[in-house]
Coordinates of C-alpha atoms in Angstrom, one line a residue:
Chain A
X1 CA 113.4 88.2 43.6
X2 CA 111.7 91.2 44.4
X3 CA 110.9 92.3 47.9
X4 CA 107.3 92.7 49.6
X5 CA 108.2 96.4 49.7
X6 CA 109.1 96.4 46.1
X7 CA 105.9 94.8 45.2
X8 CA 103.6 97.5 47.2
X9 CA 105.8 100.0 45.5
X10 CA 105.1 98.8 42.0
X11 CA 101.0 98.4 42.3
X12 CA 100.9 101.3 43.9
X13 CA 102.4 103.3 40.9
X14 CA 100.8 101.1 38.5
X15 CA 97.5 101.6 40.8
X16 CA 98.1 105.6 39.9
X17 CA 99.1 105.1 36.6
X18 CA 97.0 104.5 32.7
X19 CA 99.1 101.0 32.7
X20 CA 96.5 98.2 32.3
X21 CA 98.9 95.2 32.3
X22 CA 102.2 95.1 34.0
X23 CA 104.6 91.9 33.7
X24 CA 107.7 92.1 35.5
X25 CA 110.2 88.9 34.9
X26 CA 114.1 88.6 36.6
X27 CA 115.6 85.4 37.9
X28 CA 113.3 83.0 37.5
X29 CA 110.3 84.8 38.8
X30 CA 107.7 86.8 37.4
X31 CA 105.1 89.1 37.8
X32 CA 102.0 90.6 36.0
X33 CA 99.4 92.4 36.9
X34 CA 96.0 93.4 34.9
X35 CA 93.9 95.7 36.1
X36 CA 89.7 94.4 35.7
X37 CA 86.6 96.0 35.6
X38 CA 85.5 99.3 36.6
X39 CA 89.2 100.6 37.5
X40 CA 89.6 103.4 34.5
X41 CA 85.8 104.3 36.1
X42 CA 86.9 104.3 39.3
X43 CA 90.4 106.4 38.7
X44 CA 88.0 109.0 37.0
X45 CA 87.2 109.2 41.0
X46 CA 89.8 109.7 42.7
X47 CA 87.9 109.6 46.3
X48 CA 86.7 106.4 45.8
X49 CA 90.0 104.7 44.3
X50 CA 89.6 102.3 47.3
X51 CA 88.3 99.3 46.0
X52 CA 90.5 99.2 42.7
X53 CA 93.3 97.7 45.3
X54 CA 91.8 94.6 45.4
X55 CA 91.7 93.3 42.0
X56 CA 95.3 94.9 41.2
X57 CA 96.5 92.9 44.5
X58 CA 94.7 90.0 43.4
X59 CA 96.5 90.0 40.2
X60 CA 99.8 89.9 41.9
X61 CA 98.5 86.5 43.6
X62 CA 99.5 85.2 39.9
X63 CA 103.2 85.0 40.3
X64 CA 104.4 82.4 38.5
X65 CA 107.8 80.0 38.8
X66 CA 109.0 78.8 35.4
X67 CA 111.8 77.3 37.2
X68 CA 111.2 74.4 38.9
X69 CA 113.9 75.3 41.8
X70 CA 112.3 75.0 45.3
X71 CA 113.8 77.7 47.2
X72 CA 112.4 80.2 44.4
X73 CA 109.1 78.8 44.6
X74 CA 108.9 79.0 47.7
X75 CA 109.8 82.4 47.9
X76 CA 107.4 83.7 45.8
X77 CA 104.7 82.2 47.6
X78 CA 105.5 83.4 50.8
X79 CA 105.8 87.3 49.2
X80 CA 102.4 86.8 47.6
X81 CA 100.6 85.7 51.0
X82 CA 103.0 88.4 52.5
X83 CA 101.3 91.1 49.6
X84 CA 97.8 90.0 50.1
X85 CA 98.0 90.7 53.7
X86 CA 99.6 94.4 53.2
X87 CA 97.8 95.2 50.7
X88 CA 94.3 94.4 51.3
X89 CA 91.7 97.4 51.6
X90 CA 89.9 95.6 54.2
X91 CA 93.6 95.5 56.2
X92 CA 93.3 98.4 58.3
X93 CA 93.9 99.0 62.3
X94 CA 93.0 102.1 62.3
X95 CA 90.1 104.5 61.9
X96 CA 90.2 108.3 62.2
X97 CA 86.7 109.2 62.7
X98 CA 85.0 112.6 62.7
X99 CA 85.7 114.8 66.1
X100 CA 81.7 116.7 64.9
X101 CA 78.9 116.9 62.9
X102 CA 79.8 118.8 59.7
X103 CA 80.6 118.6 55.5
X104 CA 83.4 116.2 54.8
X105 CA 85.9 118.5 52.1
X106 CA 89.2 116.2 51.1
X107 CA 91.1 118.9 50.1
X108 CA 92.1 123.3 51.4
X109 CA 89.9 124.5 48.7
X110 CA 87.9 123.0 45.5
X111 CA 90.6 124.0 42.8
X112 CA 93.6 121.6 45.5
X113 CA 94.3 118.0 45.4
X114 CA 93.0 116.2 47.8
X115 CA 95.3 116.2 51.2
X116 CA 95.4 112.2 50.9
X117 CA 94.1 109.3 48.8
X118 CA 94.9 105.5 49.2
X119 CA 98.4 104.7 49.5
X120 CA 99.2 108.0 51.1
X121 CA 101.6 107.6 53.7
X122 CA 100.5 109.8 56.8
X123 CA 102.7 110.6 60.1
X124 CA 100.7 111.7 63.2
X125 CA 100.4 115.3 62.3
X126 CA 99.7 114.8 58.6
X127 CA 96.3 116.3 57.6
X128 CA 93.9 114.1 56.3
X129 CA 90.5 116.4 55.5
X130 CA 88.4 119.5 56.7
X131 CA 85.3 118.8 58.6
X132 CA 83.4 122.0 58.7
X133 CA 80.7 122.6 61.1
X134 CA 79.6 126.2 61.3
X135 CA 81.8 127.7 59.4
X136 CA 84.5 126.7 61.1
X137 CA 86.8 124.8 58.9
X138 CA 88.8 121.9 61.3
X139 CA 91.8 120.4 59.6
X140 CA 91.9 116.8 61.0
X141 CA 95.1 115.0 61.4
X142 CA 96.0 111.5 61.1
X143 CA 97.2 110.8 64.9
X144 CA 99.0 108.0 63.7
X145 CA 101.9 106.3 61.1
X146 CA 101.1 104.2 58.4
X147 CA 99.0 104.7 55.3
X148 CA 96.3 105.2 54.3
X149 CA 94.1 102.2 53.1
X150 CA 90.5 102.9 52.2
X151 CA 88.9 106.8 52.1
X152 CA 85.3 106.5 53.4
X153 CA 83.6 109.7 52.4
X154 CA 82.7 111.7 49.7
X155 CA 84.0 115.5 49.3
X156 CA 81.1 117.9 50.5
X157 CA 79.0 114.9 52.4
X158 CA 77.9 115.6 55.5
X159 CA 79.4 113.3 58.6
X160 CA 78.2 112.2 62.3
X161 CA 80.3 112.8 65.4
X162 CA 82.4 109.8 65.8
X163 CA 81.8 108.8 62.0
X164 CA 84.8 106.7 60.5
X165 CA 86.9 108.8 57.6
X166 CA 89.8 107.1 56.4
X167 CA 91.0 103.3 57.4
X168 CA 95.0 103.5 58.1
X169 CA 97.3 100.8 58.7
X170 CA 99.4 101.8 61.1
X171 CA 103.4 100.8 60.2
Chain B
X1 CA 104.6 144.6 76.6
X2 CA 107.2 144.9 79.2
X3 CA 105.6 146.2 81.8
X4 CA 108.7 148.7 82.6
X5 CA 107.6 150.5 79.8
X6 CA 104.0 150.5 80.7
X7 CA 105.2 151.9 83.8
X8 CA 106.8 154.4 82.3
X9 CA 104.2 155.5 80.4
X10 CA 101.8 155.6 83.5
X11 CA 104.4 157.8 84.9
X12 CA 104.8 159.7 82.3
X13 CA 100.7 160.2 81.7
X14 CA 100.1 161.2 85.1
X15 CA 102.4 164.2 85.0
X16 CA 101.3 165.6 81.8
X17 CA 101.9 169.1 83.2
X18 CA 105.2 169.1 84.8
X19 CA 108.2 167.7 83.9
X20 CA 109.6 164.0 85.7
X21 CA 113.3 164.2 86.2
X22 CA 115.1 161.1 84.6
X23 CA 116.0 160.4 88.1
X24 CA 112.6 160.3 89.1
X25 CA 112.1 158.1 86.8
X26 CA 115.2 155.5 86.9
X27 CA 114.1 155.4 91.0
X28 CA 110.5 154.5 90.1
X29 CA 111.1 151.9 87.7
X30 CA 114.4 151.2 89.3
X31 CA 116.3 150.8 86.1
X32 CA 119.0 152.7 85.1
X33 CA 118.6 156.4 83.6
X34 CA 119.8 154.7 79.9
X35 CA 117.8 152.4 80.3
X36 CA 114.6 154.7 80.9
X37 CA 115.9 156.8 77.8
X38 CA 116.4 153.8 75.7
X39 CA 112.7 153.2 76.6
X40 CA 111.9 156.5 75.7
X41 CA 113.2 156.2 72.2
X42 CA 110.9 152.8 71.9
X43 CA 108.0 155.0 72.8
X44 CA 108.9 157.7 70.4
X45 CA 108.8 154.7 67.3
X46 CA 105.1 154.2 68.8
X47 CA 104.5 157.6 68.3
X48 CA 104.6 158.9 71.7
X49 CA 106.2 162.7 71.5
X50 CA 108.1 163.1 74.5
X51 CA 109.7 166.4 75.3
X52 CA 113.0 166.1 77.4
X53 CA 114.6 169.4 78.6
X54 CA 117.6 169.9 80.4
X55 CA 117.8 169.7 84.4
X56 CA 114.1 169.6 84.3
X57 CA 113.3 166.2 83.1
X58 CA 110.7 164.8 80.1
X59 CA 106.7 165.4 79.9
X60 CA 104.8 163.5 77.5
X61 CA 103.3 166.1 74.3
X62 CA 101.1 163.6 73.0
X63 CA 99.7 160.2 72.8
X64 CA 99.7 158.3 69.5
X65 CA 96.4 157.2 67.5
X66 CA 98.4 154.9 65.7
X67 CA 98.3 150.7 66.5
X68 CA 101.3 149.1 68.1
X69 CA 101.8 146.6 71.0
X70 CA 102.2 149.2 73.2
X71 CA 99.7 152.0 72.3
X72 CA 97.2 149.2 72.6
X73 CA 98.4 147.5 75.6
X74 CA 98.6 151.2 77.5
X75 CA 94.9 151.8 78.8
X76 CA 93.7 147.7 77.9
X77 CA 91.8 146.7 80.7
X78 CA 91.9 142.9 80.5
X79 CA 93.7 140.4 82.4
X80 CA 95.1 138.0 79.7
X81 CA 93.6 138.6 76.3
X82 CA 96.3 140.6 74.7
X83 CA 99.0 140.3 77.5
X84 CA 101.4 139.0 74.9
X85 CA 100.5 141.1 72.3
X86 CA 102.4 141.1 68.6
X87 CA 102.0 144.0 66.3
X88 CA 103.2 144.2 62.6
X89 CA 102.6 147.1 60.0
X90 CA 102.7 144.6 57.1
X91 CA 101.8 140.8 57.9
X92 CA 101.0 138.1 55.0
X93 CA 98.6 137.3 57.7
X94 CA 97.8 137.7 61.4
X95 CA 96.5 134.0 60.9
X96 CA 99.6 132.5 59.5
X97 CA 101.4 134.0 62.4
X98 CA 98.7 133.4 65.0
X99 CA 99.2 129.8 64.0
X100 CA 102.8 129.7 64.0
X101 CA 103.4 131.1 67.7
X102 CA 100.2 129.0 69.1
X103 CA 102.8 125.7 67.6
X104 CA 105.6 127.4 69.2
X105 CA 103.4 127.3 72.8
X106 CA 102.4 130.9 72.8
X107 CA 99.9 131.1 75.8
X108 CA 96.3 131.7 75.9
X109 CA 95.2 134.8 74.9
X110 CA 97.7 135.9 72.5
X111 CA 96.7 138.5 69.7
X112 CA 98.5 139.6 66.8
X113 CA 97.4 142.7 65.2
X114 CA 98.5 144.2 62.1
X115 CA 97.9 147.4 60.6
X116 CA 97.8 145.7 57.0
X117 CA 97.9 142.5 55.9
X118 CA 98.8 141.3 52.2
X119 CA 98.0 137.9 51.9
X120 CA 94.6 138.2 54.5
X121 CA 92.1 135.4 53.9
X122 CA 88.8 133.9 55.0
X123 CA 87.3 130.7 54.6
X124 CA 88.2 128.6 51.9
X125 CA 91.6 130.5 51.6
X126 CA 89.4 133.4 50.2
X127 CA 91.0 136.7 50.0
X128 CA 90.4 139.5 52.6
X129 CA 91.2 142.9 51.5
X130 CA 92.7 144.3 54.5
X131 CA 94.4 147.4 53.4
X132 CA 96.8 149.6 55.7
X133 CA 95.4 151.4 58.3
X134 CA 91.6 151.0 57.2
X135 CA 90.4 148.1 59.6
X136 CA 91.2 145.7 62.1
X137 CA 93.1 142.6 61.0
X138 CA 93.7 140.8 64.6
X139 CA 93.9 137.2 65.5
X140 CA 93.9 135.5 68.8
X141 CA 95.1 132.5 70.1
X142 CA 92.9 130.4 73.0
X143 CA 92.9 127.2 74.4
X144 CA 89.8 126.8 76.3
X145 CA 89.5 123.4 77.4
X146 CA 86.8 122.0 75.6
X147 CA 85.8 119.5 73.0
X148 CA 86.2 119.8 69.6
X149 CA 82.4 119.9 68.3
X150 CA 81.9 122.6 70.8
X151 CA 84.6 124.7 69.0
X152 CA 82.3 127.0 66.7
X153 CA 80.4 128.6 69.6
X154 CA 83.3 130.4 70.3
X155 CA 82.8 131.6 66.9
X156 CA 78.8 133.0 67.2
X157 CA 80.4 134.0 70.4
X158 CA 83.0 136.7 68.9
X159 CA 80.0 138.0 66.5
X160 CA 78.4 139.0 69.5
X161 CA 80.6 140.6 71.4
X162 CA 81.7 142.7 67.8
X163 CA 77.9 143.4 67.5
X164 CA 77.8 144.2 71.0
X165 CA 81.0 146.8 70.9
X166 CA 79.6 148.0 67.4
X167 CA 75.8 148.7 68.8
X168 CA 77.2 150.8 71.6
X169 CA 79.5 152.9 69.1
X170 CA 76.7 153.3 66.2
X171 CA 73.9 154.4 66.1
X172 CA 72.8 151.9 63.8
X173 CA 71.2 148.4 63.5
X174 CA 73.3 145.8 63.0
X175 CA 72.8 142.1 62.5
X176 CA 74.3 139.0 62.8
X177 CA 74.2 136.3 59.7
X178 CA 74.6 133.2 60.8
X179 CA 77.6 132.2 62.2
X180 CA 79.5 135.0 62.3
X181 CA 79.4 138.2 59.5
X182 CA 78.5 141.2 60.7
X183 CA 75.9 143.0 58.6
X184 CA 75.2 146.4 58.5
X185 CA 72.6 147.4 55.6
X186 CA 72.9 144.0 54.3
X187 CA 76.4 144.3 54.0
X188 CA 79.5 142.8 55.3
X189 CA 81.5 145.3 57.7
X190 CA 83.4 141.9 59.3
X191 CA 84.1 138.7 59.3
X192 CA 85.2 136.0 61.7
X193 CA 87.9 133.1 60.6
X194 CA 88.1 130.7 63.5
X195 CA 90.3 128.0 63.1
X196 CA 91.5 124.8 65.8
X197 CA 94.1 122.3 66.0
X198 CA 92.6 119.5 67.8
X199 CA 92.8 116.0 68.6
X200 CA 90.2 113.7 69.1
X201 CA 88.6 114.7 72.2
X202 CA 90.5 118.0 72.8
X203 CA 91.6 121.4 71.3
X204 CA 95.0 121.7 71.5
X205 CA 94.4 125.9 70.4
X206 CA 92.2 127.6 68.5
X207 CA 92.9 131.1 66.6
X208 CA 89.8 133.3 66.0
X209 CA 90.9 136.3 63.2
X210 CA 88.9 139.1 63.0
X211 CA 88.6 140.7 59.8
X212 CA 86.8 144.8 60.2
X213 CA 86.5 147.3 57.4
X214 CA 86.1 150.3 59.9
X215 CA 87.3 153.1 57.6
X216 CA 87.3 151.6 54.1
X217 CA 85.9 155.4 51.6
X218 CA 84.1 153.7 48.0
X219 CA 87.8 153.3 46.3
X220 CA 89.0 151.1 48.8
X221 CA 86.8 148.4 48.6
X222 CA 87.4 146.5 45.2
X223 CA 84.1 147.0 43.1
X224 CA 83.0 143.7 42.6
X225 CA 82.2 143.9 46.3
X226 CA 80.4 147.1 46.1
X227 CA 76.9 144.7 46.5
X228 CA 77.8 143.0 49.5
X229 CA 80.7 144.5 51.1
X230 CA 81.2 147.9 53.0
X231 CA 82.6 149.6 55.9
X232 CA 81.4 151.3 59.7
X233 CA 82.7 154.7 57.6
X234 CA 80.5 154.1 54.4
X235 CA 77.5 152.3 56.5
X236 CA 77.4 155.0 59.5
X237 CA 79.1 158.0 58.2
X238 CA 81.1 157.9 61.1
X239 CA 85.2 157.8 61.6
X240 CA 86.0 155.5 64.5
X241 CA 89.6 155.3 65.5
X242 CA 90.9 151.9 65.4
X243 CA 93.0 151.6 68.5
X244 CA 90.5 152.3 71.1
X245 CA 88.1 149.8 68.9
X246 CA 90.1 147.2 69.3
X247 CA 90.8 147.5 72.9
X248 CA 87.0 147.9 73.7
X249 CA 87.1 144.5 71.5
X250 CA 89.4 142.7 73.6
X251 CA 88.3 143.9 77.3
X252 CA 84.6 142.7 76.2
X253 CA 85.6 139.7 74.8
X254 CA 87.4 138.7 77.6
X255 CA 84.5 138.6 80.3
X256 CA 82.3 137.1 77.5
X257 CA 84.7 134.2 77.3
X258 CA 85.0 134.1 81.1
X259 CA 80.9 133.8 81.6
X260 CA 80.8 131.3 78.3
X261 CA 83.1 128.6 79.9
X262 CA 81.7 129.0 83.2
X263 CA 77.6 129.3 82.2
X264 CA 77.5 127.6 78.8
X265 CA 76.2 128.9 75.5
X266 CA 72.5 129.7 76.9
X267 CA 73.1 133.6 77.2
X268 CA 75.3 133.8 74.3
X269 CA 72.4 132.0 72.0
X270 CA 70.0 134.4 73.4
X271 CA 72.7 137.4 72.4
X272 CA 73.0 136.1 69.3
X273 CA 69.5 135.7 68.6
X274 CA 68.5 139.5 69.2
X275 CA 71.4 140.1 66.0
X276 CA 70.2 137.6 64.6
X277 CA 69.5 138.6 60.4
X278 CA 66.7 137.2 58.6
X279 CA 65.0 135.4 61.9
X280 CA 61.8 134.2 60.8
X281 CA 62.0 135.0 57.4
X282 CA 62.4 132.9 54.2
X283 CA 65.7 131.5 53.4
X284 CA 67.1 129.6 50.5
X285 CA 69.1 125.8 51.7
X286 CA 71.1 123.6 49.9
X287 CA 73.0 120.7 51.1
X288 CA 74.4 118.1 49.5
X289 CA 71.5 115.8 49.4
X290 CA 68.8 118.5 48.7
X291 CA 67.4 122.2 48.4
X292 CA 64.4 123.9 49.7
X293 CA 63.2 127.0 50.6
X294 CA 62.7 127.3 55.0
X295 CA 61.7 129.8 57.2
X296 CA 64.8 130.6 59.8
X297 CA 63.7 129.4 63.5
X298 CA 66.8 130.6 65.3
X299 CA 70.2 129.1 67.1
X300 CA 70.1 125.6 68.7
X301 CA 71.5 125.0 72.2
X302 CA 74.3 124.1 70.5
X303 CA 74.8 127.5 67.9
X304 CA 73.5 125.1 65.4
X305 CA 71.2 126.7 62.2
X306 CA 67.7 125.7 63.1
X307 CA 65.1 126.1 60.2
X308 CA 62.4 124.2 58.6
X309 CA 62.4 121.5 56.9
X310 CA 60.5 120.7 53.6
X311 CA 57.7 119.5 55.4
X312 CA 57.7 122.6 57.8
X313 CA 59.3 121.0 61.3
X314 CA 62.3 122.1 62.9
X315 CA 65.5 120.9 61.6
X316 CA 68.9 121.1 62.8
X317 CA 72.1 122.2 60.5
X318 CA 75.2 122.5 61.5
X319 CA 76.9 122.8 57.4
X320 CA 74.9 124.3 54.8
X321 CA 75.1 127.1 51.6
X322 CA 72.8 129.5 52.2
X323 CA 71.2 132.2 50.4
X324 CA 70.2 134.8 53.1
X325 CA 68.7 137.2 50.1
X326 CA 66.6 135.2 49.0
X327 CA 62.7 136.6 48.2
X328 CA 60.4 134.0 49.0
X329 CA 58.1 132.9 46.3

């Protein structure tokens, strides 16, 4: 049986990845995963990927037992509440909100990667975006552990003082 | 710089006439007489030219133009901007470096100067052509204790004191476009990078780089910067030495600072208002919800861009692009 960690692992790369349908079967338990509805639109976005979590993790909810042994069944069950919970985009603990008023840029410089998407694991001093107010270009940090669960503006939009960024949950 | 050898160079200044036996000397600064001409040698790196004759001691020949931690400490009159001062010929960047010490808990007030840097940058990691011994490529490390969102005065605050330093030197108009590039003839002589580490509520340090083209001729400047790019040389006509620029830089920024954290923004907004380029006249905005053509009012309370808005009241920016040429229609 696959661990919880295992599981996150998997969606996550399957999350990044082209792969619509993902089936995964080893000692008497499997898992697939599809991935519904806008998510090709939605990758084509990378600053929004956000809400594709939830149907990917909601996919994983479909693990099924062909055996009929209890102790596997009841296994699987307990990882897929187990997943739910860690995975859900609305599971966060954490907010890093904007310190001023300014334009919201995701990544150093237009032709970068962003510094973080969803799933990006952060450590206190990781830096998350650049709020610029007045030409002065303030790279904010995440302050906390944990990752990364839902990105909550748009590169070049302008943010309030205190405005939430990013939702982390905090390991 | 240790202050032994700025001693010694006080000593040695104040006798330019007669000779100051090594004994003298090794009394004064009661170090040993190696030890003063170990220091000697130092100085002679710097560019000092020291003459040193036999039972009659040394007299300094000469004082060097050239840029090191201790021809610009020598004669600064500040009290802690530029105490601890670092000074490379050749730097990737004064930034990087700035940045690196500030981590390493180098105190408030620390500058790092270098006479060229090859990997100099401004915003947006652009390139700054900062070539050897043609401008001023300085960055200095602060920690005011203040919060985060009031950071970027600091930064209209530095354009005014270079406008200020530059006023007195030139003959010349110069302006101010909003935050921080100094203009003369609609051109860029300098920039301003500022920078900040900071948590939520509090900034941990800030570095402010200052970026000067001071004696950049036509073939130093790259062309496709010709339009919008010069230096004090090209602009004025007029050869100012760099040392002595950037210590009048650093003994008026200091006091500016000072009156800042104790009195607020007020008289620096009504500085940077008399610099201010393009106050009252047509400018081009776009943001990312819209574009529209306003007239510029002037600086907020707060350094913030104040201008109209489509239907002609005030409005209050604080991130914007801009097109200061703009003709209105």
């Amino acid at each position: 049986m696959l661990k919880v960690q295992e599981i996150r692992e998997i969606i996550k790369l399957i999350d990044e990845s082209s792969i619509h349908e993902f089936t995964y079967e080893t000692d008497g338990s499997k898992i697939e995963m599809k991935k519904i509805g806008e998510t090709l639109a939605v990758q084509a976005a990378p600053q929004v990927v956000a809400p594709a979590i939830t149907p990917v993790q909601e996919n994983v909810a479909e693990i099924t037992n062909e055996h009929t042994n209890d102790k596997a069944a009841k296994e699987s069950v307990t990882v897929t509440e187990q997943s739910a919970e860690k995975t859900s985009a609305s599971d966060y603990d954490y907010e890093i909100v904007s310190p001023m008023v300014g334009t919201f840029y995701s990544s150093p410089n237009p032709e970068s990667d962003a510094y973080v998407k969803v799933g990006s694991k952060v450590d206190p001093d990781t830096v998350v975006c650049i709020v610029e107010a007045m030409k002065l270009f303030n790279e904010i940090e995440a302050e906390k552990s944990g990752e990364i669960v839902e990105v909550l503006a748009d590169n070049g939009e302008l943010v309030e003082y205190g405005q939430p960024l990013f939702r982390v949950k905090t390991k | 710089m240790e202050p032994t050898r700025n001693r010694l160079i006080d000593l040695l200044a104040e006798n330019t006439d007669t000779y100051i036996s090594g004994q003298t000397l090794s009394d004064q600064l009661e170090i040993s007489r190696s030890a003063v001409w170990k220091h000697m040698k130092e100085l002679e790196k710097d560019g000092y030219q020291i003459e040193g004759k036999p039972r009659k001691g040394y007299r300094i020949i000469s004082f060097p133009e050239k840029v090191s931690a201790n021809t610009v400490q020598w004669g600064l009159t500040t009290d802690w901007l530029g105490t601890t001062m670092i000074h490379r010929t050749t730097i990737d960047s004064t930034q990087v470096l700035a940045h690196k010490l500030a981590q390493e808990g180098a105190p408030h007030g620390t500058v790092v100067i270098a006479d060229e840097q090859t990997n100099g940058r401004g915003r947006m990691e652009r390139p700054w052509n900062s070539k050897l011994h043609k401008g001023i490529w300085m960055s200095m490390v602060l920690r005011p204790s203040l919060p985060p969102h009031q950071a970027p005065q600091l930064t209209l605050l530095t354009a005014t004191v270079l406008a200020d330093v530059l006023q007195r030197k030139l003959n010349q108009s110069l302006y101010i476009k909003w935050p921080n590039d100094i203009l003369i003839g609609n051109k860029k002589v300098s920039g301003i990078l500022t920078e900040l580490q900071a948590e939520q509520d509090r900034i941990q340090y800030m570095v402010i780089g200052i970026g000067m083209n001071v004696l950049h001729q036509e073939g130093d400047i790259p062309e496709e910067l010709w339009h919008k790019a010069s230096s004090l040389l090209l602009e004025t006509g007029t050869s100012i030495q760099i040392k002595p620029l950037i210590q009048e830089i650093l003994a008026a920024f200091e006091p500016t600072y000072a009156a800042y954290m104790k009195q607020g923004f007020a008289p620096i907004k009504r500085k940077w208002e008399q610099f201010g380029f393009r106050l009252n006249e047509s400018i081009h905005i776009r943001t990312f919800q819209k574009e529209w053509d306003a007239t510029f009012l002037g600086i907020a309370d707060d350094g913030a861009l104040l201008v109209t808005d489509s239907a002609g009241k005030p409005e209050k920016l604080y991130s914007a692009e801009i097109d200061w040429f703009h003709e209105a229609d």
